[in-house]
């Protein structure tokens, strides 16, 4: 069942909570809404209250302007405040960066798991400049172009026939939010000062079959926070299988 919470600027944020036990918030990355994390629920709901939410501009959540990373941090804090005591948080990709920044900014957290935050990606184009290009595409009524440009830019497989697939409408509906994630990534440098304020244990995961930047990023995160550990998940890439990650997540979060 969908629930709603009001963020600090009045934006309504939608979330779902399933299972029982310690609350575990899942923070998705680019082109993800709360449904993207549905695969984690049956694997974790026996031990956790699994909380999935629509980041602003996605699904059933509002999209009050102007957007900023600070507003998204407030959204995450508002969802966490619906549950008693410190929460655990799992963040994927740009959602991992958002998670770390939120904890650094005072989000009450017990433990944090991240998967491949896009730091140190060695992109030739500054993510912020690319973000502006995608904002212009979405504002011009071409959200599909924003999605295609993003997929191509990050080096994911692309085929023009994707635009005819049943899932394309869902991606296109998220096209205007691509610029939000790109701005969170910035120039992909590691925010050392902010991460130094993350004092809770952090498990920094990356795929064993991912590009080198993923390992470099995971190691950098583990080194920057107070109590961090980097770990490879064999056979995984950036689009990871929940079943491959969950055993390590469970062991860490329940430990």
PDB file of C-alpha atoms in Angstrom:
ATOM      1  CA  UNK A   1       0.000   0.000   0.000  1.00  0.00           C
ATOM      2  CA  UNK A   2       1.279   3.441  -0.898  1.00  0.00           C
ATOM      3  CA  UNK A   3       1.838   5.941   1.904  1.00  0.00           C
ATOM      4  CA  UNK A   4       2.804   9.591   1.666  1.00  0.00           C
ATOM      5  CA  UNK A   5       4.945  11.964   3.700  1.00  0.00           C
ATOM      6  CA  UNK A   6       5.394  15.711   3.268  1.00  0.00           C
ATOM      7  CA  UNK A   7       8.956  16.922   2.789  1.00  0.00           C
ATOM      8  CA  UNK A   8      10.339  20.167   4.220  1.00  0.00           C
ATOM      9  CA  UNK A   9       9.382  22.239   1.165  1.00  0.00           C
ATOM     10  CA  UNK A  10       5.853  20.820   1.050  1.00  0.00           C
ATOM     11  CA  UNK A  11       6.493  18.193  -1.622  1.00  0.00           C
ATOM     12  CA  UNK A  12       4.496  14.985  -1.199  1.00  0.00           C
ATOM     13  CA  UNK A  13       6.732  11.908  -1.310  1.00  0.00           C
ATOM     14  CA  UNK A  14       5.285   8.425  -1.949  1.00  0.00           C
ATOM     15  CA  UNK A  15       6.674   5.295  -0.332  1.00  0.00           C
ATOM     16  CA  UNK A  16       5.854   1.662   0.422  1.00  0.00           C
ATOM     17  CA  UNK A  17       6.911  -0.311   3.511  1.00  0.00           C
ATOM     18  CA  UNK A  18       6.786  -4.121   3.481  1.00  0.00           C
ATOM     19  CA  UNK A  19       7.980  -6.737   5.934  1.00  0.00           C
ATOM     20  CA  UNK A  20       8.842  -6.558   9.610  1.00  0.00           C
ATOM     21  CA  UNK A  21      11.925  -5.713  11.580  1.00  0.00           C
ATOM     22  CA  UNK A  22      14.499  -2.947  11.411  1.00  0.00           C
ATOM     23  CA  UNK A  23      13.668  -0.361   8.699  1.00  0.00           C
ATOM     24  CA  UNK A  24      15.827  -0.542   5.563  1.00  0.00           C
ATOM     25  CA  UNK A  25      15.402   2.315   3.098  1.00  0.00           C
ATOM     26  CA  UNK A  26      16.290   1.699  -0.551  1.00  0.00           C
ATOM     27  CA  UNK A  27      17.421   4.713  -2.589  1.00  0.00           C
ATOM     28  CA  UNK A  28      17.416   4.211  -6.347  1.00  0.00           C
ATOM     29  CA  UNK A  29      19.548   5.864  -8.998  1.00  0.00           C
ATOM     30  CA  UNK A  30      18.882   7.346 -12.413  1.00  0.00           C
ATOM     31  CA  UNK A  31      15.793   6.151 -14.301  1.00  0.00           C
ATOM     32  CA  UNK A  32      14.598   4.278 -11.208  1.00  0.00           C
ATOM     33  CA  UNK A  33      11.421   4.687  -9.183  1.00  0.00           C
ATOM     34  CA  UNK A  34      10.297   2.674  -6.179  1.00  0.00           C
ATOM     35  CA  UNK A  35       9.162  -0.207  -8.392  1.00  0.00           C
ATOM     36  CA  UNK A  36      12.740  -0.667  -9.584  1.00  0.00           C
ATOM     37  CA  UNK A  37      13.650  -2.015  -6.130  1.00  0.00           C
ATOM     38  CA  UNK A  38      10.745  -4.467  -5.898  1.00  0.00           C
ATOM     39  CA  UNK A  39      13.086  -7.436  -6.345  1.00  0.00           C
ATOM     40  CA  UNK A  40      14.678  -6.774  -2.964  1.00  0.00           C
ATOM     41  CA  UNK A  41      11.444  -7.092  -1.011  1.00  0.00           C
ATOM     42  CA  UNK A  42      10.909 -10.894  -1.020  1.00  0.00           C
ATOM     43  CA  UNK A  43      14.600 -11.401  -0.221  1.00  0.00           C
ATOM     44  CA  UNK A  44      14.661  -9.061   2.789  1.00  0.00           C
ATOM     45  CA  UNK A  45      11.154  -8.667   4.212  1.00  0.00           C
ATOM     46  CA  UNK A  46      11.594 -11.530   6.687  1.00  0.00           C
ATOM     47  CA  UNK A  47      14.254  -9.559   8.566  1.00  0.00           C
ATOM     48  CA  UNK A  48      13.604  -5.922   7.644  1.00  0.00           C
ATOM     49  CA  UNK A  49      10.830  -3.454   7.018  1.00  0.00           C
ATOM     50  CA  UNK A  50      11.827  -2.717   3.433  1.00  0.00           C
ATOM     51  CA  UNK A  51      11.025   0.875   2.487  1.00  0.00           C
ATOM     52  CA  UNK A  52      10.976   1.896  -1.175  1.00  0.00           C
ATOM     53  CA  UNK A  53      10.156   5.466  -2.153  1.00  0.00           C
ATOM     54  CA  UNK A  54       9.684   7.554  -5.267  1.00  0.00           C
ATOM     55  CA  UNK A  55      12.336  10.231  -5.358  1.00  0.00           C
ATOM     56  CA  UNK A  56      10.859  13.603  -6.276  1.00  0.00           C
ATOM     57  CA  UNK A  57       9.663  13.847  -9.836  1.00  0.00           C
ATOM     58  CA  UNK A  58       9.114  10.087 -10.069  1.00  0.00           C
ATOM     59  CA  UNK A  59       6.084   7.857  -9.735  1.00  0.00           C
ATOM     60  CA  UNK A  60       3.542   9.307  -7.320  1.00  0.00           C
ATOM     61  CA  UNK A  61       5.861  11.869  -5.698  1.00  0.00           C
ATOM     62  CA  UNK A  62       5.684  15.571  -6.378  1.00  0.00           C
ATOM     63  CA  UNK A  63       8.305  17.649  -8.140  1.00  0.00           C
ATOM     64  CA  UNK A  64       8.339  21.073  -6.523  1.00  0.00           C
ATOM     65  CA  UNK A  65      10.791  23.437  -8.188  1.00  0.00           C
ATOM     66  CA  UNK A  66      13.508  24.561  -7.999  1.00  0.00           C
ATOM     67  CA  UNK A  67      15.173  21.165  -7.640  1.00  0.00           C
ATOM     68  CA  UNK A  68      18.330  20.783  -5.570  1.00  0.00           C
ATOM     69  CA  UNK A  69      20.338  18.024  -3.927  1.00  0.00           C
ATOM     70  CA  UNK A  70      19.431  19.566  -0.572  1.00  0.00           C
ATOM     71  CA  UNK A  71      15.724  19.072  -1.286  1.00  0.00           C
ATOM     72  CA  UNK A  72      16.316  15.411  -2.125  1.00  0.00           C
ATOM     73  CA  UNK A  73      18.204  14.997   1.155  1.00  0.00           C
ATOM     74  CA  UNK A  74      15.200  16.500   2.942  1.00  0.00           C
ATOM     75  CA  UNK A  75      12.927  14.028   1.148  1.00  0.00           C
ATOM     76  CA  UNK A  76      14.999  11.069   2.342  1.00  0.00           C
ATOM     77  CA  UNK A  77      15.034  12.419   5.883  1.00  0.00           C
ATOM     78  CA  UNK A  78      11.255  12.856   5.796  1.00  0.00           C
ATOM     79  CA  UNK A  79      10.732   9.226   4.787  1.00  0.00           C
ATOM     80  CA  UNK A  80      13.187   8.003   7.455  1.00  0.00           C
ATOM     81  CA  UNK A  81      11.378  10.044  10.111  1.00  0.00           C
ATOM     82  CA  UNK A  82       8.265   7.918   9.579  1.00  0.00           C
ATOM     83  CA  UNK A  83      10.066   5.035  11.325  1.00  0.00           C
ATOM     84  CA  UNK A  84      11.337   4.708  14.878  1.00  0.00           C
ATOM     85  CA  UNK A  85      15.018   5.139  15.596  1.00  0.00           C
ATOM     86  CA  UNK A  86      17.980   5.042  13.207  1.00  0.00           C
ATOM     87  CA  UNK A  87      17.356   3.336   9.872  1.00  0.00           C
ATOM     88  CA  UNK A  88      19.641   1.332   7.632  1.00  0.00           C
ATOM     89  CA  UNK A  89      19.998   2.567   4.059  1.00  0.00           C
ATOM     90  CA  UNK A  90      20.952   0.949   0.755  1.00  0.00           C
ATOM     91  CA  UNK A  91      21.760   3.274  -2.133  1.00  0.00           C
ATOM     92  CA  UNK A  92      22.448   2.312  -5.743  1.00  0.00           C
ATOM     93  CA  UNK A  93      24.476   4.417  -8.209  1.00  0.00           C
ATOM     94  CA  UNK A  94      23.580   8.119  -7.898  1.00  0.00           C
ATOM     95  CA  UNK A  95      21.219   7.012  -5.120  1.00  0.00           C
ATOM     96  CA  UNK A  96      24.321   5.837  -3.263  1.00  0.00           C
ATOM     97  CA  UNK A  97      25.795   9.338  -3.505  1.00  0.00           C
ATOM     98  CA  UNK A  98      22.516  10.801  -2.261  1.00  0.00           C
ATOM     99  CA  UNK A  99      22.506   8.309   0.619  1.00  0.00           C
ATOM    100  CA  UNK A 100      26.038   9.198   1.703  1.00  0.00           C
ATOM    101  CA  UNK A 101      25.351  12.938   1.504  1.00  0.00           C
ATOM    102  CA  UNK A 102      22.161  12.525   3.550  1.00  0.00           C
ATOM    103  CA  UNK A 103      23.942  10.574   6.288  1.00  0.00           C
ATOM    104  CA  UNK A 104      26.734  13.159   6.302  1.00  0.00           C
ATOM    105  CA  UNK A 105      24.017  15.803   6.729  1.00  0.00           C
ATOM    106  CA  UNK A 106      22.534  14.119   9.797  1.00  0.00           C
ATOM    107  CA  UNK A 107      20.152  11.426   8.533  1.00  0.00           C
ATOM    108  CA  UNK A 108      19.831   9.085  11.564  1.00  0.00           C
ATOM    109  CA  UNK A 109      21.356   5.896  10.207  1.00  0.00           C
ATOM    110  CA  UNK A 110      22.523   2.660  11.792  1.00  0.00           C
ATOM    111  CA  UNK A 111      24.388   1.145   8.841  1.00  0.00           C
ATOM    112  CA  UNK A 112      24.785   1.996   5.151  1.00  0.00           C
ATOM    113  CA  UNK A 113      25.307  -0.150   2.067  1.00  0.00           C
ATOM    114  CA  UNK A 114      26.260   1.481  -1.233  1.00  0.00           C
ATOM    115  CA  UNK A 115      26.581  -0.007  -4.704  1.00  0.00           C
ATOM    116  CA  UNK A 116      28.743   1.699  -7.296  1.00  0.00           C
ATOM    117  CA  UNK A 117      28.263   5.420  -6.670  1.00  0.00           C
ATOM    118  CA  UNK A 118      29.547   6.993  -9.920  1.00  0.00           C
ATOM    119  CA  UNK A 119      32.625   8.684  -8.498  1.00  0.00           C
ATOM    120  CA  UNK A 120      35.900   8.901 -10.445  1.00  0.00           C
ATOM    121  CA  UNK A 121      34.251   7.797 -13.672  1.00  0.00           C
ATOM    122  CA  UNK A 122      36.754   9.654 -15.893  1.00  0.00           C
ATOM    123  CA  UNK A 123      34.034  11.049 -18.114  1.00  0.00           C
ATOM    124  CA  UNK A 124      35.402  13.493 -20.664  1.00  0.00           C
ATOM    125  CA  UNK A 125      32.287  15.660 -20.309  1.00  0.00           C
ATOM    126  CA  UNK A 126      31.588  17.287 -16.971  1.00  0.00           C
ATOM    127  CA  UNK A 127      28.430  15.637 -15.620  1.00  0.00           C
ATOM    128  CA  UNK A 128      27.018  19.067 -14.732  1.00  0.00           C
ATOM    129  CA  UNK A 129      27.387  20.349 -18.310  1.00  0.00           C
ATOM    130  CA  UNK A 130      25.782  17.180 -19.605  1.00  0.00           C
ATOM    131  CA  UNK A 131      23.008  17.629 -17.020  1.00  0.00           C
ATOM    132  CA  UNK A 132      22.154  21.017 -18.522  1.00  0.00           C
ATOM    133  CA  UNK A 133      21.917  19.500 -22.001  1.00  0.00           C
ATOM    134  CA  UNK A 134      19.476  16.886 -20.717  1.00  0.00           C
ATOM    135  CA  UNK A 135      17.440  19.498 -18.836  1.00  0.00           C
ATOM    136  CA  UNK A 136      17.040  21.409 -22.099  1.00  0.00           C
ATOM    137  CA  UNK A 137      15.944  18.255 -23.940  1.00  0.00           C
ATOM    138  CA  UNK A 138      13.299  17.475 -21.318  1.00  0.00           C
ATOM    139  CA  UNK A 139      12.108  21.100 -21.165  1.00  0.00           C
ATOM    140  CA  UNK A 140      11.689  21.066 -24.947  1.00  0.00           C
ATOM    141  CA  UNK A 141       9.319  18.135 -24.683  1.00  0.00           C
ATOM    142  CA  UNK A 142      11.883  15.508 -25.660  1.00  0.00           C
ATOM    143  CA  UNK A 143      12.256  13.381 -22.492  1.00  0.00           C
ATOM    144  CA  UNK A 144      12.953  10.333 -24.653  1.00  0.00           C
ATOM    145  CA  UNK A 145      16.020  12.074 -26.058  1.00  0.00           C
ATOM    146  CA  UNK A 146      17.198  12.784 -22.512  1.00  0.00           C
ATOM    147  CA  UNK A 147      16.890   9.074 -21.709  1.00  0.00           C
ATOM    148  CA  UNK A 148      18.654   7.965 -24.889  1.00  0.00           C
ATOM    149  CA  UNK A 149      21.470  10.499 -24.455  1.00  0.00           C
ATOM    150  CA  UNK A 150      21.989   9.362 -20.862  1.00  0.00           C
ATOM    151  CA  UNK A 151      22.106   5.677 -21.780  1.00  0.00           C
ATOM    152  CA  UNK A 152      24.621   6.384 -24.522  1.00  0.00           C
ATOM    153  CA  UNK A 153      26.701   8.685 -22.320  1.00  0.00           C
ATOM    154  CA  UNK A 154      27.197   6.123 -19.556  1.00  0.00           C
ATOM    155  CA  UNK A 155      28.195   3.461 -22.072  1.00  0.00           C
ATOM    156  CA  UNK A 156      25.205   1.161 -21.583  1.00  0.00           C
ATOM    157  CA  UNK A 157      24.036  -0.939 -24.547  1.00  0.00           C
ATOM    158  CA  UNK A 158      21.739   1.014 -26.846  1.00  0.00           C
ATOM    159  CA  UNK A 159      19.523  -0.066 -29.716  1.00  0.00           C
ATOM    160  CA  UNK A 160      17.016   2.272 -31.418  1.00  0.00           C
ATOM    161  CA  UNK A 161      14.414  -0.488 -31.150  1.00  0.00           C
ATOM    162  CA  UNK A 162      14.343   0.171 -27.388  1.00  0.00           C
ATOM    163  CA  UNK A 163      12.036   3.084 -28.105  1.00  0.00           C
ATOM    164  CA  UNK A 164       9.427   0.599 -29.324  1.00  0.00           C
ATOM    165  CA  UNK A 165       9.663  -1.692 -26.299  1.00  0.00           C
ATOM    166  CA  UNK A 166       6.888  -1.819 -23.653  1.00  0.00           C
ATOM    167  CA  UNK A 167       9.237  -0.511 -20.950  1.00  0.00           C
ATOM    168  CA  UNK A 168      10.145   2.634 -22.884  1.00  0.00           C
ATOM    169  CA  UNK A 169       7.110   4.636 -21.736  1.00  0.00           C
ATOM    170  CA  UNK A 170       8.181   4.139 -18.129  1.00  0.00           C
ATOM    171  CA  UNK A 171      11.709   5.348 -18.860  1.00  0.00           C
ATOM    172  CA  UNK A 172      10.429   8.313 -20.831  1.00  0.00           C
ATOM    173  CA  UNK A 173       8.256   9.327 -17.875  1.00  0.00           C
ATOM    174  CA  UNK A 174      11.480   9.622 -15.862  1.00  0.00           C
ATOM    175  CA  UNK A 175      13.384  11.488 -18.577  1.00  0.00           C
ATOM    176  CA  UNK A 176      13.098  14.875 -16.893  1.00  0.00           C
ATOM    177  CA  UNK A 177      14.759  13.486 -13.732  1.00  0.00           C
ATOM    178  CA  UNK A 178      17.980  12.455 -15.506  1.00  0.00           C
ATOM    179  CA  UNK A 179      19.341  15.940 -14.954  1.00  0.00           C
ATOM    180  CA  UNK A 180      18.713  15.574 -11.200  1.00  0.00           C
ATOM    181  CA  UNK A 181      20.971  12.536 -10.964  1.00  0.00           C
ATOM    182  CA  UNK A 182      23.619  14.110 -13.162  1.00  0.00           C
ATOM    183  CA  UNK A 183      23.745  17.156 -10.901  1.00  0.00           C
ATOM    184  CA  UNK A 184      24.110  14.925  -7.831  1.00  0.00           C
ATOM    185  CA  UNK A 185      27.124  13.276  -9.484  1.00  0.00           C
ATOM    186  CA  UNK A 186      28.610  16.667 -10.398  1.00  0.00           C
ATOM    187  CA  UNK A 187      32.112  16.208 -11.838  1.00  0.00           C
ATOM    188  CA  UNK A 188      32.290  12.712 -10.268  1.00  0.00           C
ATOM    189  CA  UNK A 189      34.921  13.755  -7.734  1.00  0.00           C
ATOM    190  CA  UNK A 190      34.705  12.248  -4.229  1.00  0.00           C
ATOM    191  CA  UNK A 191      33.328  14.731  -1.641  1.00  0.00           C
ATOM    192  CA  UNK A 192      35.999  13.902   0.920  1.00  0.00           C
ATOM    193  CA  UNK A 193      34.941  16.462   3.543  1.00  0.00           C
ATOM    194  CA  UNK A 194      31.301  15.349   3.492  1.00  0.00           C
ATOM    195  CA  UNK A 195      32.109  11.638   3.580  1.00  0.00           C
ATOM    196  CA  UNK A 196      34.422  12.156   6.542  1.00  0.00           C
ATOM    197  CA  UNK A 197      31.280  13.054   8.513  1.00  0.00           C
ATOM    198  CA  UNK A 198      29.774   9.612   7.858  1.00  0.00           C
ATOM    199  CA  UNK A 199      30.562   7.871  11.138  1.00  0.00           C
ATOM    200  CA  UNK A 200      28.334   4.784  10.847  1.00  0.00           C
ATOM    201  CA  UNK A 201      29.625   1.528   9.294  1.00  0.00           C
ATOM    202  CA  UNK A 202      29.517   1.546   5.481  1.00  0.00           C
ATOM    203  CA  UNK A 203      29.726  -1.482   3.176  1.00  0.00           C
ATOM    204  CA  UNK A 204      30.833  -0.243  -0.239  1.00  0.00           C
ATOM    205  CA  UNK A 205      29.918  -2.855  -2.872  1.00  0.00           C
ATOM    206  CA  UNK A 206      30.852  -3.064  -6.538  1.00  0.00           C
ATOM    207  CA  UNK A 207      30.447  -5.613  -9.313  1.00  0.00           C
ATOM    208  CA  UNK A 208      33.304  -7.936 -10.133  1.00  0.00           C
ATOM    209  CA  UNK A 209      32.521  -7.538 -13.847  1.00  0.00           C
ATOM    210  CA  UNK A 210      32.044  -3.759 -13.716  1.00  0.00           C
ATOM    211  CA  UNK A 211      34.488  -1.242 -15.265  1.00  0.00           C
ATOM    212  CA  UNK A 212      37.551  -0.262 -13.238  1.00  0.00           C
ATOM    213  CA  UNK A 213      35.984   2.996 -12.063  1.00  0.00           C
ATOM    214  CA  UNK A 214      33.485   1.022  -9.952  1.00  0.00           C
ATOM    215  CA  UNK A 215      36.228  -0.592  -7.851  1.00  0.00           C
ATOM    216  CA  UNK A 216      38.124   2.692  -7.631  1.00  0.00           C
ATOM    217  CA  UNK A 217      34.976   4.448  -6.458  1.00  0.00           C
ATOM    218  CA  UNK A 218      34.110   1.768  -3.903  1.00  0.00           C
ATOM    219  CA  UNK A 219      37.603   1.854  -2.440  1.00  0.00           C
ATOM    220  CA  UNK A 220      37.536   5.658  -2.299  1.00  0.00           C
ATOM    221  CA  UNK A 221      34.244   5.634  -0.406  1.00  0.00           C
ATOM    222  CA  UNK A 222      35.508   3.033   2.062  1.00  0.00           C
ATOM    223  CA  UNK A 223      38.632   5.113   2.670  1.00  0.00           C
ATOM    224  CA  UNK A 224      36.789   8.423   3.066  1.00  0.00           C
ATOM    225  CA  UNK A 225      34.185   7.399   5.651  1.00  0.00           C
ATOM    226  CA  UNK A 226      35.064   6.685   9.278  1.00  0.00           C
ATOM    227  CA  UNK A 227      34.296   2.953   9.162  1.00  0.00           C
ATOM    228  CA  UNK A 228      34.187   1.607   5.623  1.00  0.00           C
ATOM    229  CA  UNK A 229      34.854  -1.640   3.808  1.00  0.00           C
ATOM    230  CA  UNK A 230      34.862  -2.252   0.037  1.00  0.00           C
ATOM    231  CA  UNK A 231      33.755  -5.608  -1.340  1.00  0.00           C
ATOM    232  CA  UNK A 232      33.353  -7.039  -4.854  1.00  0.00           C
ATOM    233  CA  UNK A 233      30.288  -9.069  -5.821  1.00  0.00           C
ATOM    234  CA  UNK A 234      31.495 -11.667  -8.349  1.00  0.00           C
ATOM    235  CA  UNK A 235      29.809 -11.787 -11.726  1.00  0.00           C
ATOM    236  CA  UNK A 236      27.906  -8.518 -11.284  1.00  0.00           C
ATOM    237  CA  UNK A 237      27.858  -5.287 -13.275  1.00  0.00           C
ATOM    238  CA  UNK A 238      26.227  -1.918 -12.594  1.00  0.00           C
ATOM    239  CA  UNK A 239      22.797  -3.463 -13.269  1.00  0.00           C
ATOM    240  CA  UNK A 240      23.131  -5.903 -10.407  1.00  0.00           C
ATOM    241  CA  UNK A 241      20.948  -8.869  -9.468  1.00  0.00           C
ATOM    242  CA  UNK A 242      19.379  -8.388  -6.010  1.00  0.00           C
ATOM    243  CA  UNK A 243      19.864 -12.099  -5.258  1.00  0.00           C
ATOM    244  CA  UNK A 244      23.629 -11.669  -5.673  1.00  0.00           C
ATOM    245  CA  UNK A 245      23.836  -8.647  -3.354  1.00  0.00           C
ATOM    246  CA  UNK A 246      21.420  -9.609  -0.608  1.00  0.00           C
ATOM    247  CA  UNK A 247      23.570 -12.229   1.188  1.00  0.00           C
ATOM    248  CA  UNK A 248      26.310  -9.654   1.796  1.00  0.00           C
ATOM    249  CA  UNK A 249      23.766  -6.959   2.647  1.00  0.00           C
ATOM    250  CA  UNK A 250      22.018  -9.183   5.195  1.00  0.00           C
ATOM    251  CA  UNK A 251      25.235 -10.267   6.870  1.00  0.00           C
ATOM    252  CA  UNK A 252      26.424  -6.671   7.181  1.00  0.00           C
ATOM    253  CA  UNK A 253      23.146  -5.050   8.198  1.00  0.00           C
ATOM    254  CA  UNK A 254      22.257  -7.722  10.751  1.00  0.00           C
ATOM    255  CA  UNK A 255      25.794  -7.817  12.097  1.00  0.00           C
TER     256      UNK A 255
END
